[in-house]
Every structure is written in C-alpha cells, then in structure tokens.
Coordinates of C-alpha atoms and ligand atoms in Angstrom, one line a residue:
M1 CA -50.8 -24.4 -31.0
S2 CA -50.5 -21.1 -32.9
L3 CA -47.4 -19.1 -32.2
I4 CA -47.5 -15.4 -33.0
S5 CA -44.1 -13.8 -33.8
R6 CA -43.3 -10.2 -33.0
G7 CA -40.1 -8.2 -33.5
F8 CA -38.2 -10.7 -35.6
G9 CA -36.5 -9.4 -38.7
R10 CA -36.3 -5.8 -37.5
R11 CA -32.7 -5.3 -38.4
E12 CA -32.7 -2.2 -40.6
Q13 CA -32.1 0.2 -37.8
R14 CA -28.5 0.8 -36.9
R15 CA -27.4 -0.6 -33.6
D16 CA -26.2 2.7 -32.3
E17 CA -29.7 4.1 -32.9
R18 CA -31.1 1.2 -31.0
L19 CA -29.0 2.1 -27.9
P20 CA -30.7 4.4 -25.4
P21 CA -28.7 7.3 -23.9
G22 CA -25.9 6.2 -21.5
Q23 CA -26.2 2.5 -22.5
Y24 CA -23.5 0.2 -24.0
D25 CA -23.9 -3.0 -26.0
A26 CA -23.2 -6.1 -23.8
G27 CA -22.7 -8.3 -26.9
D28 CA -23.0 -11.9 -26.1
L29 CA -22.9 -11.4 -22.3
F30 CA -26.1 -11.9 -20.4
P31 CA -25.3 -10.6 -16.9
V32 CA -27.3 -12.0 -13.9
L33 CA -28.6 -9.3 -11.5
S34 CA -30.5 -10.7 -8.5
A35 CA -31.2 -8.9 -5.2
G36 CA -31.2 -12.3 -3.4
P37 CA -30.8 -16.0 -3.8
T38 CA -32.5 -17.8 -6.7
P39 CA -35.7 -19.3 -5.4
R40 CA -36.6 -22.9 -6.4
T41 CA -40.3 -23.6 -6.6
S42 CA -41.4 -27.0 -7.9
L43 CA -43.8 -26.8 -10.9
S44 CA -46.4 -28.8 -9.0
E45 CA -46.6 -26.0 -6.4
W46 CA -46.2 -23.2 -8.9
D47 CA -49.1 -21.0 -10.0
L48 CA -49.7 -17.6 -11.6
T49 CA -52.4 -15.4 -10.2
L50 CA -54.2 -12.1 -10.9
Q51 CA -55.2 -10.5 -7.6
G52 CA -56.5 -7.2 -6.2
E53 CA -58.8 -5.0 -8.2
V54 CA -60.2 -7.8 -10.4
D55 CA -63.7 -9.1 -10.8
G56 CA -62.5 -12.4 -9.4
L57 CA -59.2 -14.1 -8.7
R58 CA -57.6 -15.6 -11.8
R59 CA -55.2 -18.6 -11.3
W60 CA -53.3 -20.8 -13.7
T61 CA -51.4 -23.9 -12.7
W62 CA -48.2 -24.7 -14.7
E63 CA -50.1 -27.0 -17.1
E64 CA -52.8 -24.4 -17.6
F65 CA -50.2 -21.7 -18.2
R66 CA -48.5 -23.8 -20.8
D67 CA -51.7 -24.4 -22.6
L68 CA -52.4 -20.6 -23.1
P69 CA -51.8 -19.1 -26.6
R70 CA -48.1 -18.3 -27.0
E71 CA -46.0 -15.7 -28.7
A72 CA -42.4 -15.5 -29.8
V73 CA -40.7 -12.1 -29.3
S74 CA -37.3 -10.8 -30.3
V75 CA -36.5 -7.6 -28.5
D76 CA -33.6 -5.4 -27.2
I77 CA -33.3 -5.2 -23.4
H78 CA -31.8 -2.3 -21.3
C79 CA -30.6 -2.6 -17.7
V80 CA -30.3 0.5 -15.6
T81 CA -26.7 -0.6 -14.8
K82 CA -26.1 0.5 -18.4
W83 CA -25.8 -2.8 -20.3
S84 CA -28.1 -3.4 -23.2
K85 CA -28.5 -6.6 -25.2
F86 CA -29.9 -6.7 -28.8
D87 CA -32.3 -9.2 -30.4
T88 CA -33.0 -11.3 -27.3
R89 CA -35.4 -14.1 -28.2
W90 CA -38.1 -15.3 -25.8
E91 CA -41.4 -17.2 -25.9
G92 CA -44.3 -17.0 -23.6
V93 CA -47.8 -15.6 -23.0
A94 CA -48.8 -12.0 -23.7
V95 CA -50.0 -10.2 -20.6
D96 CA -53.0 -9.2 -22.8
T97 CA -53.9 -12.9 -23.0
L98 CA -53.9 -13.2 -19.1
L99 CA -56.1 -10.0 -18.8
A100 CA -58.6 -11.0 -21.6
G101 CA -62.1 -10.8 -20.1
V102 CA -60.9 -9.3 -16.8
R103 CA -63.0 -6.4 -15.7
T104 CA -61.0 -3.9 -13.6
E105 CA -60.9 -0.3 -12.4
A106 CA -57.1 -0.6 -12.0
S107 CA -54.6 1.6 -13.6
Y108 CA -51.5 0.0 -12.1
V109 CA -50.1 -3.4 -11.4
V110 CA -47.5 -4.7 -8.9
A111 CA -45.7 -7.8 -10.3
F112 CA -44.9 -10.2 -7.4
C113 CA -42.4 -13.0 -7.3
D114 CA -41.0 -16.0 -5.4
G115 CA -38.4 -14.6 -3.1
G116 CA -40.4 -11.4 -2.4
Y117 CA -39.2 -9.1 -5.2
T118 CA -41.9 -6.7 -6.5
T119 CA -42.0 -4.0 -9.2
N120 CA -44.8 -1.6 -10.0
L121 CA -46.0 -0.7 -13.5
P122 CA -48.8 1.3 -15.1
L123 CA -51.3 -1.2 -16.6
A124 CA -50.8 0.6 -19.9
D125 CA -47.2 -0.5 -19.9
V126 CA -48.0 -4.2 -19.7
T127 CA -50.9 -4.2 -22.2
D128 CA -51.3 -3.6 -26.0
G129 CA -48.7 -6.2 -26.9
R130 CA -45.9 -4.6 -24.8
A131 CA -45.3 -7.3 -22.1
W132 CA -45.1 -11.0 -21.8
V133 CA -44.8 -13.7 -19.2
V134 CA -42.0 -15.8 -20.7
D135 CA -40.7 -19.3 -20.0
T136 CA -38.3 -19.8 -22.9
Y137 CA -35.1 -17.9 -23.7
D138 CA -33.2 -18.5 -27.0
G139 CA -35.2 -21.7 -27.6
Q140 CA -34.4 -23.2 -24.1
P141 CA -36.4 -23.3 -20.9
L142 CA -35.6 -20.1 -19.0
A143 CA -32.7 -20.7 -16.7
P144 CA -33.4 -20.3 -12.9
E145 CA -30.8 -17.5 -12.6
H146 CA -32.6 -15.5 -15.3
G147 CA -36.0 -16.0 -13.7
G148 CA -37.2 -19.5 -14.6
P149 CA -39.7 -21.0 -14.6
V150 CA -41.2 -17.7 -15.7
R151 CA -40.4 -14.0 -15.7
L152 CA -42.1 -10.9 -16.8
L153 CA -40.6 -9.3 -19.9
V154 CA -41.3 -5.5 -20.4
P155 CA -38.6 -4.7 -22.9
H156 CA -39.5 -1.0 -23.5
L157 CA -38.7 -0.2 -19.8
Y158 CA -35.5 -0.8 -17.8
F159 CA -34.9 -4.4 -17.1
W160 CA -35.6 -4.2 -13.4
K161 CA -39.3 -4.0 -14.4
S162 CA -38.9 -7.5 -15.9
A163 CA -39.5 -9.4 -12.7
K164 CA -37.9 -12.8 -12.4
W165 CA -39.6 -15.8 -10.8
L166 CA -42.9 -14.1 -11.4
R167 CA -46.0 -15.5 -9.5
G168 CA -48.6 -12.9 -10.5
F169 CA -49.9 -9.4 -10.6
A170 CA -51.8 -7.4 -8.0
L171 CA -54.0 -4.8 -9.8
S172 CA -54.7 -1.5 -8.1
R173 CA -56.2 1.9 -8.7
F174 CA -53.1 3.4 -7.0
D175 CA -49.4 3.3 -7.9
E176 CA -47.5 1.6 -5.1
P177 CA -43.7 1.4 -5.3
G178 CA -42.0 -2.0 -5.7
F179 CA -38.6 -3.1 -4.4
W180 CA -36.1 -0.9 -6.4
E181 CA -38.6 1.9 -6.6
T182 CA -38.7 2.1 -2.8
F183 CA -34.9 2.5 -3.0
G184 CA -35.1 5.5 -5.2
Y185 CA -35.3 4.1 -8.7
H186 CA -37.8 5.7 -11.1
E187 CA -41.4 4.7 -10.8
R188 CA -41.7 4.2 -14.6
G189 CA -38.1 3.6 -15.9
D190 CA -38.3 4.5 -19.6
P191 CA -34.7 4.0 -20.9
W192 CA -35.2 6.4 -23.9
L193 CA -36.0 9.2 -21.4
E194 CA -33.2 8.0 -19.1
Q195 CA -35.7 7.6 -16.2
R196 CA -33.1 5.9 -13.9
Y197 CA -33.8 7.4 -10.5
S198 CA -36.8 9.0 -8.9
G199 CA -37.1 12.6 -10.2
D200 CA -35.2 11.9 -13.6
Ligands
MTE1 N1 -37.4 -11.4 -8.7 C1 -36.4 -10.6 -9.2 N2 -36.6 -10.1 -10.4 C2 -35.6 -9.2 -10.9 C3 -34.5 -8.8 -10.1 C4 -34.4 -9.4 -8.8 O1 -33.5 -9.1 -8.1 N3 -35.4 -10.3 -8.4 N4 -33.6 -8.0 -10.6 C5 -34.0 -7.1 -11.7 C6 -33.0 -6.4 -12.4 S1 -32.3 -5.0 -11.6 C7 -32.5 -6.7 -13.6 S2 -31.4 -5.8 -14.4 C8 -33.0 -7.9 -14.3 C9 -31.8 -8.8 -14.5 O2 -32.2 -10.0 -15.2 P1 -31.1 -11.0 -15.5 O3 -30.5 -11.5 -14.2 O4 -31.9 -12.1 -16.2 O5 -30.1 -10.3 -16.4 O6 -33.9 -8.7 -13.5 C10 -34.8 -7.9 -12.8 N5 -35.8 -8.7 -12.2
MO2 MO1 -31.0 -3.9 -13.3

C-alpha cells in the first residue's frame, strides 16, 4: 500500500513564527479536551458515512476504511484554549480520498461523532489536501481519549474542528453551527486570524 507523506522535514521556519497570535508551545504535553465521556464503539459496529447532499450514501466499514489509500502527515496543531503543539505525526485517509467521485452541490459539511459532538466546516477547508481522517498518532493506534478509532484532523483551523470519534460527514448547501459554534465559538476558526469567538 502506498503511503504519501506530507509536511515532514519542514523545520526551517522558526518556532516562534509557527506560533499563531496568542498561542503558547505545549511542548511534549498533549492535553485531552472532551466535552463528554469517551465513547467506546466496537470496530465491528463502526462505520464512516457521507450523508446529506450527496448523489448517494457512501459508507465504509472499518476494514474498508483501512484499505483506502493512506497518507502520513506531520503538522502543527492549535487549540483555542491557547496551547499549540508542533510536528504532530498522524496517519490516515485524506478527506479528498473519501470525496473522490462524489457529486455534490454542497459548500459545507458537518462532521458528526459517536457521543453526539458536531462541528461545521466549509467544504473548501476539508479538501485540497487540508484534512484527514486519522487512525494513527505517533506511530500508534489513536488512543480513545484523543479520538480513536478515528478523528478528523484539520490542522489549519483551531483544534475543536478536529472532531474526535468521527463517524461521518453531512454535506449541505447551508452552514449549520456545530456544538461549540452554537456556544459562541467562531464558525470558521482560523488561528492565524485569531477567529476564536463568533464576531472575531
Ligand atoms: N467528539 C469530540 N471531538 C472533539 C472534542 C469533543 O469534546 N468531542 N473537543 C474538541 C476540542 S475543543 C479540542 S481542543 C480537541 C482536543 O483534542 P485532544 O483531546 O486530542 O487534545 O478535540 C476537539 N474534538
Ligand atoms: Mo479546544
């Protein structure tokens, strides 16, 4: 199986220049931030689906998901609570791979999860090699508290957009707020523009 690598070896840029405004370097710490308990879904019951504004439901079982073309990514992540973490290493499937061949009028997606968490994103923020559904962190299966079996990874937006325990995407022509967005967080959440709260 081919494994495309992205973002590795990008070390020239100074760390302070890689830190968005108002953020600090968490170093080796990897805080856990979950709005509820960690759900446990067995892999035999697990699936990933594309729903809503699509030309037909798409569904992958765990085995089917694991057989998709994979990518390794090394990226900086930025939480709205102000910690950032450099050079985090993940493996998984590009959202582009899931959307290949899907005909849609949608401009937005809502990522939905076991446990009920949701977050909304413009389709443009999860395509063109900018988002992945990852099952591996630092060479190990993704730990349940960090979203295992799979989470969304959208490193160019605040980390609340990287939905843990991901089960799929609902595509829509309309932007519908997710969990934190309903509580006043920004609808897009670009850390470089410090889009923390609605209206920023
Ligand atoms: N399903 C789900 N995904 C989630 C969350 C959550 O509560 N539930 N929290 C979000 C927030 S606010 C952050 S900062 C990151 C935290 O990921 P971590 O716990 O792996 O650091 O997950 C995001 N994804
Ligand atoms: Mo967060």
